PDB file of C-alpha atoms in Angstrom:
ATOM      1  CA  UNK A  11       0.875   7.046 -26.416  1.00 69.00           C
ATOM      2  CA  UNK A  12      -0.229   7.731 -22.926  1.00 75.00           C
ATOM      3  CA  UNK A  13      -3.196   5.670 -21.415  1.00 75.00           C
ATOM      4  CA  UNK A  14      -5.779   8.371 -20.959  1.00 75.00           C
ATOM      5  CA  UNK A  15      -4.938   9.408 -24.694  1.00 82.00           C
ATOM      6  CA  UNK A  16      -5.599   5.933 -25.718  1.00 82.00           C
ATOM      7  CA  UNK A  17      -8.819   5.586 -23.858  1.00 81.00           C
ATOM      8  CA  UNK A  18     -10.037   8.884 -25.022  1.00 84.00           C
ATOM      9  CA  UNK A  19      -9.476   7.788 -28.580  1.00 86.00           C
ATOM     10  CA  UNK A  20     -11.192   4.590 -27.954  1.00 84.00           C
ATOM     11  CA  UNK A  21     -14.368   6.383 -26.568  1.00 86.00           C
ATOM     12  CA  UNK A  22     -14.391   8.535 -29.862  1.00 88.00           C
ATOM     13  CA  UNK A  23     -14.014   5.561 -32.106  1.00 84.00           C
ATOM     14  CA  UNK A  24     -16.918   3.707 -30.518  1.00 86.00           C
ATOM     15  CA  UNK A  25     -19.126   6.907 -30.290  1.00 87.00           C
ATOM     16  CA  UNK A  26     -22.006   7.728 -32.409  1.00 86.00           C
ATOM     17  CA  UNK A  27     -21.225  11.263 -31.823  1.00 88.00           C
ATOM     18  CA  UNK A  28     -18.924  13.429 -34.017  1.00 90.00           C
ATOM     19  CA  UNK A  29     -18.656  16.352 -31.416  1.00 89.00           C
ATOM     20  CA  UNK A  30     -16.948  15.851 -28.108  1.00 91.00           C
ATOM     21  CA  UNK A  31     -15.827  18.149 -25.172  1.00 89.00           C
ATOM     22  CA  UNK A  32     -12.328  19.664 -25.475  1.00 87.00           C
ATOM     23  CA  UNK A  33      -9.726  18.359 -23.395  1.00 86.00           C
ATOM     24  CA  UNK A  34      -5.986  19.101 -22.990  1.00 87.00           C
ATOM     25  CA  UNK A  35      -5.006  15.700 -23.995  1.00 85.00           C
ATOM     26  CA  UNK A  36      -7.223  15.542 -27.150  1.00 90.00           C
ATOM     27  CA  UNK A  37      -6.295  18.884 -28.011  1.00 89.00           C
ATOM     28  CA  UNK A  38      -2.600  18.026 -28.082  1.00 87.00           C
ATOM     29  CA  UNK A  39      -3.723  14.743 -30.200  1.00 89.00           C
ATOM     30  CA  UNK A  40      -5.184  16.987 -32.996  1.00 89.00           C
ATOM     31  CA  UNK A  41      -2.302  19.301 -33.009  1.00 87.00           C
ATOM     32  CA  UNK A  42       0.205  16.423 -33.195  1.00 84.00           C
ATOM     33  CA  UNK A  43      -1.512  14.161 -35.659  1.00 89.00           C
ATOM     34  CA  UNK A  44      -3.810  16.486 -37.534  1.00 90.00           C
ATOM     35  CA  UNK A  45      -6.623  14.198 -37.008  1.00 92.00           C
ATOM     36  CA  UNK A  46      -9.994  15.987 -35.882  1.00 92.00           C
ATOM     37  CA  UNK A  47     -10.610  19.645 -35.712  1.00 91.00           C
ATOM     38  CA  UNK A  48     -11.629  22.275 -33.203  1.00 90.00           C
ATOM     39  CA  UNK A  49     -14.977  24.067 -33.744  1.00 90.00           C
ATOM     40  CA  UNK A  50     -15.808  26.468 -31.111  1.00 88.00           C
ATOM     41  CA  UNK A  51     -15.399  24.923 -27.579  1.00 86.00           C
ATOM     42  CA  UNK A  52     -15.880  21.378 -29.078  1.00 89.00           C
ATOM     43  CA  UNK A  53     -13.532  18.609 -30.804  1.00 93.00           C
ATOM     44  CA  UNK A  54     -15.034  17.213 -33.838  1.00 93.00           C
ATOM     45  CA  UNK A  55     -13.988  13.774 -35.292  1.00 93.00           C
ATOM     46  CA  UNK A  56     -15.506  12.912 -38.717  1.00 93.00           C
ATOM     47  CA  UNK A  57     -16.028   9.307 -39.970  1.00 92.00           C
ATOM     48  CA  UNK A  58     -12.734   9.604 -41.749  1.00 93.00           C
ATOM     49  CA  UNK A  59     -10.857  10.820 -38.423  1.00 93.00           C
ATOM     50  CA  UNK A  60     -12.338   7.793 -36.578  1.00 89.00           C
ATOM     51  CA  UNK A  61     -10.804   5.431 -39.282  1.00 92.00           C
ATOM     52  CA  UNK A  62      -7.489   7.188 -39.112  1.00 93.00           C
ATOM     53  CA  UNK A  63      -7.683   6.649 -35.310  1.00 88.00           C
ATOM     54  CA  UNK A  64      -8.341   3.052 -35.776  1.00 87.00           C
ATOM     55  CA  UNK A  65      -5.276   2.694 -37.993  1.00 90.00           C
ATOM     56  CA  UNK A  66      -3.217   4.833 -35.668  1.00 85.00           C
ATOM     57  CA  UNK A  67      -3.970   2.861 -32.658  1.00 82.00           C
ATOM     58  CA  UNK A  68      -3.159  -0.612 -34.461  1.00 83.00           C
ATOM     59  CA  UNK A  69      -0.205   0.606 -35.869  1.00 80.00           C
ATOM     60  CA  UNK A  70       1.344   2.585 -32.941  1.00 76.00           C
ATOM     61  CA  UNK A  71      -0.210   0.535 -29.993  1.00 73.00           C
ATOM     62  CA  UNK A  72      -1.237  -2.759 -31.301  1.00 77.00           C
ATOM     63  CA  UNK A  73      -4.699  -2.145 -30.280  1.00 79.00           C
ATOM     64  CA  UNK A  74      -7.663  -3.295 -32.564  1.00 79.00           C
ATOM     65  CA  UNK A  75     -10.255  -0.617 -31.940  1.00 78.00           C
ATOM     66  CA  UNK A  76     -12.947  -2.428 -33.370  1.00 77.00           C
ATOM     67  CA  UNK A  77     -12.737  -5.019 -30.895  1.00 65.00           C
ATOM     68  CA  UNK A  78     -11.549  -3.301 -27.885  1.00 68.00           C
ATOM     69  CA  UNK A  79     -13.418  -1.196 -25.516  1.00 64.00           C
ATOM     70  CA  UNK A  80     -12.394   1.335 -22.818  1.00 62.00           C
ATOM     71  CA  UNK A  81     -11.625  -0.769 -19.745  1.00 60.00           C
ATOM     72  CA  UNK A  82     -10.873  -3.870 -21.474  1.00 55.00           C
ATOM     73  CA  UNK A  83      -7.751  -4.090 -19.494  1.00 55.00           C
ATOM     74  CA  UNK A  84      -9.321  -3.594 -15.983  1.00 56.00           C
ATOM     75  CA  UNK A  85      -8.253  -6.214 -13.507  1.00 51.00           C
ATOM     76  CA  UNK A  86      -5.994  -7.979 -16.023  1.00 48.00           C
ATOM     77  CA  UNK A  87      -2.336  -8.690 -15.280  1.00 49.00           C
ATOM     78  CA  UNK A  88       0.266  -7.115 -17.259  1.00 47.00           C
ATOM     79  CA  UNK A  89       0.849 -10.168 -19.307  1.00 44.00           C
ATOM     80  CA  UNK A  90      -3.028 -10.701 -20.030  1.00 47.00           C
ATOM     81  CA  UNK A  91      -3.140  -7.235 -21.066  1.00 44.00           C
ATOM     82  CA  UNK A  92      -0.891  -7.845 -23.945  1.00 46.00           C
ATOM     83  CA  UNK A  93      -3.562  -9.741 -25.646  1.00 48.00           C
ATOM     84  CA  UNK A  94      -5.242  -6.344 -26.256  1.00 45.00           C
ATOM     85  CA  UNK A  95      -2.366  -3.836 -26.509  1.00 45.00           C
ATOM     86  CA  UNK A  96       1.464  -3.778 -27.230  1.00 40.00           C
ATOM     87  CA  UNK A  97       1.732  -1.450 -23.819  1.00 48.00           C
ATOM     88  CA  UNK A  98       1.473  -3.978 -20.907  1.00 47.00           C
ATOM     89  CA  UNK A  99       0.911  -0.799 -18.446  1.00 46.00           C
ATOM     90  CA  UNK A 100      -2.542  -0.243 -19.984  1.00 48.00           C
ATOM     91  CA  UNK A 101      -3.952  -2.228 -17.286  1.00 48.00           C
ATOM     92  CA  UNK A 102      -4.993  -0.734 -14.179  1.00 46.00           C
ATOM     93  CA  UNK A 103      -3.796  -3.562 -12.050  1.00 46.00           C
ATOM     94  CA  UNK A 104      -0.964  -3.025  -9.836  1.00 52.00           C
ATOM     95  CA  UNK A 105       2.406  -4.801 -10.363  1.00 55.00           C
ATOM     96  CA  UNK A 106       1.932  -6.599  -6.950  1.00 64.00           C
ATOM     97  CA  UNK A 107      -1.749  -7.381  -7.410  1.00 76.00           C
ATOM     98  CA  UNK A 108      -2.751  -9.560  -4.411  1.00 86.00           C
ATOM     99  CA  UNK A 109       0.878  -9.637  -2.829  1.00 91.00           C
ATOM    100  CA  UNK A 110       1.694  -9.080   0.905  1.00 95.00           C
ATOM    101  CA  UNK A 111       5.028  -8.785   2.609  1.00 96.00           C
ATOM    102  CA  UNK A 112       5.781 -11.188   5.342  1.00 97.00           C
ATOM    103  CA  UNK A 113       8.504 -12.506   7.285  1.00 97.00           C
ATOM    104  CA  UNK A 114       9.386 -14.167  10.662  1.00 97.00           C
ATOM    105  CA  UNK A 115      10.965 -12.640  13.639  1.00 96.00           C
ATOM    106  CA  UNK A 116      14.795 -13.226  14.003  1.00 94.00           C
ATOM    107  CA  UNK A 117      15.722 -16.815  14.835  1.00 93.00           C
ATOM    108  CA  UNK A 118      12.269 -18.133  13.844  1.00 96.00           C
ATOM    109  CA  UNK A 119      11.072 -19.786  10.497  1.00 97.00           C
ATOM    110  CA  UNK A 120       8.407 -19.049   7.945  1.00 97.00           C
ATOM    111  CA  UNK A 121       5.937 -22.092   8.276  1.00 97.00           C
ATOM    112  CA  UNK A 122       4.032 -23.096   5.212  1.00 96.00           C
ATOM    113  CA  UNK A 123       2.349 -26.522   5.382  1.00 93.00           C
ATOM    114  CA  UNK A 124       5.333 -28.717   6.352  1.00 87.00           C
ATOM    115  CA  UNK A 125       7.909 -26.551   5.149  1.00 93.00           C
ATOM    116  CA  UNK A 126       9.971 -24.126   7.155  1.00 96.00           C
ATOM    117  CA  UNK A 127      11.909 -21.348   5.556  1.00 96.00           C
ATOM    118  CA  UNK A 128      14.680 -19.386   7.454  1.00 96.00           C
ATOM    119  CA  UNK A 129      15.398 -15.732   5.707  1.00 95.00           C
ATOM    120  CA  UNK A 130      18.559 -13.437   6.236  1.00 94.00           C
ATOM    121  CA  UNK A 131      18.125 -10.699   8.642  1.00 93.00           C
ATOM    122  CA  UNK A 132      16.188  -7.953   6.962  1.00 92.00           C
ATOM    123  CA  UNK A 133      14.769 -10.177   4.370  1.00 95.00           C
ATOM    124  CA  UNK A 134      10.990 -10.872   3.530  1.00 96.00           C
ATOM    125  CA  UNK A 135       9.002 -12.831   1.130  1.00 95.00           C
ATOM    126  CA  UNK A 136       6.555 -11.470  -1.359  1.00 94.00           C
ATOM    127  CA  UNK A 137       3.483 -13.736  -1.562  1.00 94.00           C
ATOM    128  CA  UNK A 138      -0.052 -13.859  -2.953  1.00 93.00           C
ATOM    129  CA  UNK A 139      -2.075 -13.274   0.377  1.00 94.00           C
ATOM    130  CA  UNK A 140      -4.842 -16.166  -0.920  1.00 95.00           C
ATOM    131  CA  UNK A 141      -1.963 -18.732  -1.268  1.00 95.00           C
ATOM    132  CA  UNK A 142      -0.897 -17.480   2.072  1.00 96.00           C
ATOM    133  CA  UNK A 143      -4.383 -18.249   3.780  1.00 96.00           C
ATOM    134  CA  UNK A 144      -4.198 -21.826   2.341  1.00 96.00           C
ATOM    135  CA  UNK A 145      -0.700 -22.891   3.309  1.00 96.00           C
ATOM    136  CA  UNK A 146      -0.101 -20.746   6.458  1.00 97.00           C
ATOM    137  CA  UNK A 147       1.333 -22.920   9.442  1.00 96.00           C
ATOM    138  CA  UNK A 148       1.605 -19.957  11.935  1.00 97.00           C
ATOM    139  CA  UNK A 149      -0.647 -19.711  14.977  1.00 97.00           C
ATOM    140  CA  UNK A 150      -0.420 -15.717  15.268  1.00 98.00           C
ATOM    141  CA  UNK A 151       0.087 -12.630  13.491  1.00 98.00           C
ATOM    142  CA  UNK A 152       2.261  -9.641  14.333  1.00 98.00           C
ATOM    143  CA  UNK A 153       1.071  -6.702  12.257  1.00 98.00           C
ATOM    144  CA  UNK A 154       3.587  -3.824  11.630  1.00 97.00           C
ATOM    145  CA  UNK A 155       2.297  -0.536  10.465  1.00 95.00           C
ATOM    146  CA  UNK A 156       5.542   1.148   9.157  1.00 93.00           C
ATOM    147  CA  UNK A 157       7.919  -0.265   6.463  1.00 93.00           C
ATOM    148  CA  UNK A 158      11.149   0.668   8.433  1.00 93.00           C
ATOM    149  CA  UNK A 159       9.729  -1.229  11.393  1.00 94.00           C
ATOM    150  CA  UNK A 160       8.738  -4.176   9.596  1.00 95.00           C
ATOM    151  CA  UNK A 161      12.283  -3.923   7.521  1.00 94.00           C
ATOM    152  CA  UNK A 162      14.281  -3.772  10.563  1.00 94.00           C
ATOM    153  CA  UNK A 163      12.081  -5.563  13.258  1.00 95.00           C
ATOM    154  CA  UNK A 164      15.337  -7.585  14.279  1.00 94.00           C
ATOM    155  CA  UNK A 165      16.228  -4.002  15.843  1.00 94.00           C
ATOM    156  CA  UNK A 166      13.341  -3.740  18.042  1.00 94.00           C
ATOM    157  CA  UNK A 167      14.206  -2.773  21.527  1.00 93.00           C
ATOM    158  CA  UNK A 168      11.567  -4.574  23.505  1.00 94.00           C
ATOM    159  CA  UNK A 169      10.165  -7.976  23.701  1.00 95.00           C
ATOM    160  CA  UNK A 170       7.811  -9.122  21.250  1.00 96.00           C
ATOM    161  CA  UNK A 171       6.982 -12.571  22.900  1.00 95.00           C
ATOM    162  CA  UNK A 172       3.347 -11.242  23.652  1.00 96.00           C
ATOM    163  CA  UNK A 173       2.591 -12.039  19.830  1.00 97.00           C
ATOM    164  CA  UNK A 174       3.071 -15.804  20.254  1.00 96.00           C
ATOM    165  CA  UNK A 175       5.940 -18.146  19.919  1.00 95.00           C
ATOM    166  CA  UNK A 176       6.347 -17.841  16.240  1.00 97.00           C
ATOM    167  CA  UNK A 177       4.136 -15.100  14.906  1.00 98.00           C
ATOM    168  CA  UNK A 178       3.777 -14.568  11.031  1.00 98.00           C
ATOM    169  CA  UNK A 179       5.131 -10.832  10.446  1.00 98.00           C
ATOM    170  CA  UNK A 180       3.156  -8.882   8.218  1.00 98.00           C
ATOM    171  CA  UNK A 181       3.601  -5.398   6.735  1.00 96.00           C
ATOM    172  CA  UNK A 182       0.260  -3.513   6.887  1.00 95.00           C
ATOM    173  CA  UNK A 183       0.808  -2.178   3.272  1.00 84.00           C
ATOM    174  CA  UNK A 184       1.433   0.924   1.391  1.00 82.00           C
ATOM    175  CA  UNK A 185       0.877   2.014  -2.324  1.00 75.00           C
ATOM    176  CA  UNK A 186       3.276  -0.901  -3.082  1.00 80.00           C
ATOM    177  CA  UNK A 187       1.628  -3.457  -0.976  1.00 87.00           C
ATOM    178  CA  UNK A 188      -1.974  -2.533  -0.992  1.00 87.00           C
ATOM    179  CA  UNK A 189      -3.761  -2.462   2.482  1.00 91.00           C
ATOM    180  CA  UNK A 190      -6.890  -4.092   1.248  1.00 91.00           C
ATOM    181  CA  UNK A 191      -5.054  -7.319   0.442  1.00 92.00           C
ATOM    182  CA  UNK A 192      -3.645  -7.365   4.053  1.00 95.00           C
ATOM    183  CA  UNK A 193      -6.806  -7.017   5.587  1.00 95.00           C
ATOM    184  CA  UNK A 194      -8.335  -9.747   3.344  1.00 95.00           C
ATOM    185  CA  UNK A 195      -5.332 -11.836   4.405  1.00 96.00           C
ATOM    186  CA  UNK A 196      -6.057 -11.199   8.271  1.00 96.00           C
ATOM    187  CA  UNK A 197      -9.669 -12.186   7.690  1.00 96.00           C
ATOM    188  CA  UNK A 198      -8.948 -15.264   5.809  1.00 96.00           C
ATOM    189  CA  UNK A 199      -6.238 -16.535   8.304  1.00 97.00           C
ATOM    190  CA  UNK A 200      -8.482 -15.697  11.107  1.00 97.00           C
ATOM    191  CA  UNK A 201      -5.585 -15.692  13.882  1.00 97.00           C
ATOM    192  CA  UNK A 202      -5.005 -13.634  16.877  1.00 98.00           C
ATOM    193  CA  UNK A 203      -3.639 -10.440  15.579  1.00 98.00           C
ATOM    194  CA  UNK A 204      -1.166  -8.346  17.660  1.00 98.00           C
ATOM    195  CA  UNK A 205      -0.398  -4.769  16.218  1.00 98.00           C
ATOM    196  CA  UNK A 206       2.815  -2.695  16.271  1.00 97.00           C
ATOM    197  CA  UNK A 207       1.547   0.695  15.351  1.00 96.00           C
ATOM    198  CA  UNK A 208       2.612   4.162  15.933  1.00 94.00           C
ATOM    199  CA  UNK A 209       1.699   5.512  19.323  1.00 95.00           C
ATOM    200  CA  UNK A 210      -0.766   8.286  18.311  1.00 95.00           C
ATOM    201  CA  UNK A 211      -4.555   8.411  17.721  1.00 95.00           C
ATOM    202  CA  UNK A 212      -4.409   7.264  14.282  1.00 95.00           C
ATOM    203  CA  UNK A 213      -2.276   4.345  15.211  1.00 95.00           C
ATOM    204  CA  UNK A 214      -4.948   3.217  18.014  1.00 96.00           C
ATOM    205  CA  UNK A 215      -7.584   3.486  15.440  1.00 95.00           C
ATOM    206  CA  UNK A 216      -5.758   1.401  12.985  1.00 95.00           C
ATOM    207  CA  UNK A 217      -4.912  -1.272  15.613  1.00 96.00           C
ATOM    208  CA  UNK A 218      -8.743  -1.427  16.918  1.00 95.00           C
ATOM    209  CA  UNK A 219     -10.161  -1.662  13.179  1.00 94.00           C
ATOM    210  CA  UNK A 220      -7.690  -4.802  12.389  1.00 96.00           C
ATOM    211  CA  UNK A 221      -9.609  -8.237  11.902  1.00 95.00           C
ATOM    212  CA  UNK A 222      -9.073 -10.195  14.837  1.00 97.00           C
ATOM    213  CA  UNK A 223      -7.055  -7.646  16.834  1.00 97.00           C
ATOM    214  CA  UNK A 224      -5.871  -8.987  20.216  1.00 97.00           C
ATOM    215  CA  UNK A 225      -3.516  -6.348  21.491  1.00 96.00           C
ATOM    216  CA  UNK A 226      -0.865  -3.795  20.977  1.00 97.00           C
ATOM    217  CA  UNK A 227       2.805  -4.404  21.080  1.00 96.00           C
ATOM    218  CA  UNK A 228       4.242  -1.880  23.313  1.00 95.00           C
ATOM    219  CA  UNK A 229       7.491  -1.574  25.496  1.00 94.00           C
ATOM    220  CA  UNK A 230       7.275  -1.677  29.313  1.00 94.00           C
ATOM    221  CA  UNK A 231       4.973   1.220  30.887  1.00 93.00           C
ATOM    222  CA  UNK A 232       7.933   3.057  31.903  1.00 93.00           C
ATOM    223  CA  UNK A 233       9.769   3.085  28.784  1.00 93.00           C
ATOM    224  CA  UNK A 234       6.711   4.092  26.794  1.00 94.00           C
ATOM    225  CA  UNK A 235       6.130   7.003  29.345  1.00 94.00           C
ATOM    226  CA  UNK A 236       9.515   7.993  29.200  1.00 93.00           C
ATOM    227  CA  UNK A 237       9.447   8.126  25.421  1.00 93.00           C
ATOM    228  CA  UNK A 238       6.283  10.174  25.547  1.00 93.00           C
ATOM    229  CA  UNK A 239       7.879  12.675  27.770  1.00 92.00           C
ATOM    230  CA  UNK A 240      10.796  12.798  25.231  1.00 91.00           C
ATOM    231  CA  UNK A 241       9.136  13.142  21.869  1.00 89.00           C
ATOM    232  CA  UNK A 242       7.073  16.293  21.773  1.00 87.00           C
ATOM    233  CA  UNK A 243       5.063  15.892  18.477  1.00 89.00           C
ATOM    234  CA  UNK A 244       2.020  17.715  19.724  1.00 93.00           C
ATOM    235  CA  UNK A 245       0.961  19.298  16.490  1.00 93.00           C
ATOM    236  CA  UNK A 246       0.571  15.575  14.894  1.00 92.00           C
ATOM    237  CA  UNK A 247      -1.356  14.440  18.060  1.00 93.00           C
ATOM    238  CA  UNK A 248      -3.773  17.467  17.776  1.00 94.00           C
ATOM    239  CA  UNK A 249      -4.293  17.253  13.967  1.00 93.00           C
ATOM    240  CA  UNK A 250      -5.539  13.415  14.390  1.00 93.00           C
ATOM    241  CA  UNK A 251      -7.952  14.380  17.128  1.00 91.00           C
ATOM    242  CA  UNK A 252     -10.743  15.383  14.997  1.00 89.00           C
ATOM    243  CA  UNK A 253     -11.231  12.007  13.340  1.00 88.00           C
ATOM    244  CA  UNK A 254     -10.229   9.975  16.092  1.00 93.00           C
ATOM    245  CA  UNK A 255     -11.202  11.138  19.562  1.00 93.00           C
ATOM    246  CA  UNK A 256     -15.065  10.091  19.289  1.00 94.00           C
ATOM    247  CA  UNK A 257     -13.911   6.714  18.203  1.00 95.00           C
ATOM    248  CA  UNK A 258     -11.310   6.226  21.009  1.00 96.00           C
ATOM    249  CA  UNK A 259     -13.562   7.691  23.583  1.00 96.00           C
ATOM    250  CA  UNK A 260     -16.229   4.891  22.977  1.00 95.00           C
ATOM    251  CA  UNK A 261     -13.530   2.070  22.593  1.00 95.00           C
ATOM    252  CA  UNK A 262     -14.062  -0.935  25.054  1.00 96.00           C
ATOM    253  CA  UNK A 263     -10.805  -2.780  24.357  1.00 96.00           C
ATOM    254  CA  UNK A 264      -8.650  -2.779  27.258  1.00 96.00           C
ATOM    255  CA  UNK A 265      -5.233  -2.371  25.375  1.00 96.00           C
ATOM    256  CA  UNK A 266      -6.951   0.783  23.395  1.00 97.00           C
ATOM    257  CA  UNK A 267      -8.576   2.097  26.441  1.00 97.00           C
ATOM    258  CA  UNK A 268      -5.377   2.164  28.378  1.00 96.00           C
ATOM    259  CA  UNK A 269      -3.077   3.693  25.931  1.00 96.00           C
ATOM    260  CA  UNK A 270      -5.521   6.212  24.621  1.00 96.00           C
ATOM    261  CA  UNK A 271      -5.556   7.353  28.365  1.00 96.00           C
ATOM    262  CA  UNK A 272      -1.999   7.718  28.305  1.00 95.00           C
ATOM    263  CA  UNK A 273      -1.833   9.614  24.951  1.00 95.00           C
ATOM    264  CA  UNK A 274      -4.280  12.100  26.450  1.00 95.00           C
ATOM    265  CA  UNK A 275      -2.225  12.711  29.406  1.00 95.00           C
ATOM    266  CA  UNK A 276       0.942  13.535  27.427  1.00 95.00           C
ATOM    267  CA  UNK A 277      -0.784  14.814  24.277  1.00 94.00           C
ATOM    268  CA  UNK A 278       1.922  13.813  21.784  1.00 93.00           C
ATOM    269  CA  UNK A 279       2.607  11.444  19.152  1.00 93.00           C
ATOM    270  CA  UNK A 280       5.326   8.912  19.052  1.00 93.00           C
ATOM    271  CA  UNK A 281       6.507   7.040  16.055  1.00 92.00           C
ATOM    272  CA  UNK A 282       7.029   3.146  16.298  1.00 93.00           C
ATOM    273  CA  UNK A 283      10.559   3.835  14.889  1.00 92.00           C
ATOM    274  CA  UNK A 284      11.428   5.348  18.016  1.00 93.00           C
ATOM    275  CA  UNK A 285      12.036   1.815  19.486  1.00 93.00           C
ATOM    276  CA  UNK A 286      14.523   0.763  16.770  1.00 91.00           C
ATOM    277  CA  UNK A 287      18.011   0.436  17.711  1.00 79.00           C
ATOM    278  CA  UNK A 288      19.988   3.710  16.940  1.00 63.00           C
ATOM    279  CA  UNK A 289      23.472   4.482  16.115  1.00 39.00           C
ATOM    280  CA  UNK A 290      25.168   5.915  19.060  1.00 36.00           C
ATOM    281  CA  UNK A 291      26.716   8.810  17.426  1.00 36.00           C
ATOM    282  CA  UNK A 292      27.999  10.187  14.017  1.00 40.00           C
ATOM    283  CA  UNK A 293      31.474  10.061  15.696  1.00 37.00           C
ATOM    284  CA  UNK A 294      31.268   6.466  16.077  1.00 38.00           C
ATOM    285  CA  UNK A 295      30.166   6.029  12.497  1.00 38.00           C
ATOM    286  CA  UNK A 296      33.013   7.843  11.071  1.00 38.00           C
ATOM    287  CA  UNK A 297      35.475   5.726  13.136  1.00 33.00           C
ATOM    288  CA  UNK A 298      34.117   2.527  11.807  1.00 31.00           C
ATOM    289  CA  UNK A 299      33.803   3.697   8.127  1.00 32.00           C
ATOM    290  CA  UNK A 300      36.228   2.271   5.420  1.00 28.00           C
TER     291      UNK A 300
END
């Protein structure tokens, strides 16, 4: 059974009412299992139907409806949720609950307490953010907005030394690595944070709102200006103005002020991936394929 049907059946089982609003998932349940009936615009489940629901949940899903309430799984790991159901996916917790993705810059080590770890190029570690706060041996953080830039940071075309001698490189997050875990990590570490973000209004807002933000990671001014002249993504820039303009106009951070002025001058949005090494041509790719 799907999760929303199981929760609906638990609500019915624990309810004192026999009449319930009709829903697609419950209507299909009545049709498939012949438990309950539709009367007018409502669905009706008798005491006999509720007992049938209890037996069905126990037999099919390993759920004891007498002792299990809706939301029993909330906040539990998949392993812990098996105590209440045979379906580990009943929990609302993500598979990577509390996890963040981190690495070091090429040629550097990840430092945890007295331990130093060298990773292959393109690799990263998946760690619990609370453990990382307790054991991190780095003195600065390089936060990277997009996964491709994080994954291939070894291909960045400009100097990253402003972020420190050996910064902890952190992926900002996505549906897989939740951003609130990353923000909690940065708050807990309380280290200087340098941000590599998209060069657009939303990217500047992201950087400015990051805990312990110190500065932007950008290429030399002439390279950035050349890129802004090359990438003419005017529509993306304009679409972000409504939400970002007032905040950026009131910013006092020197990096934000300077780059907001530059963005307004050229009126375009520039993805951070622009500064990753690119293949020279499709022709060369074909020549070196086997």
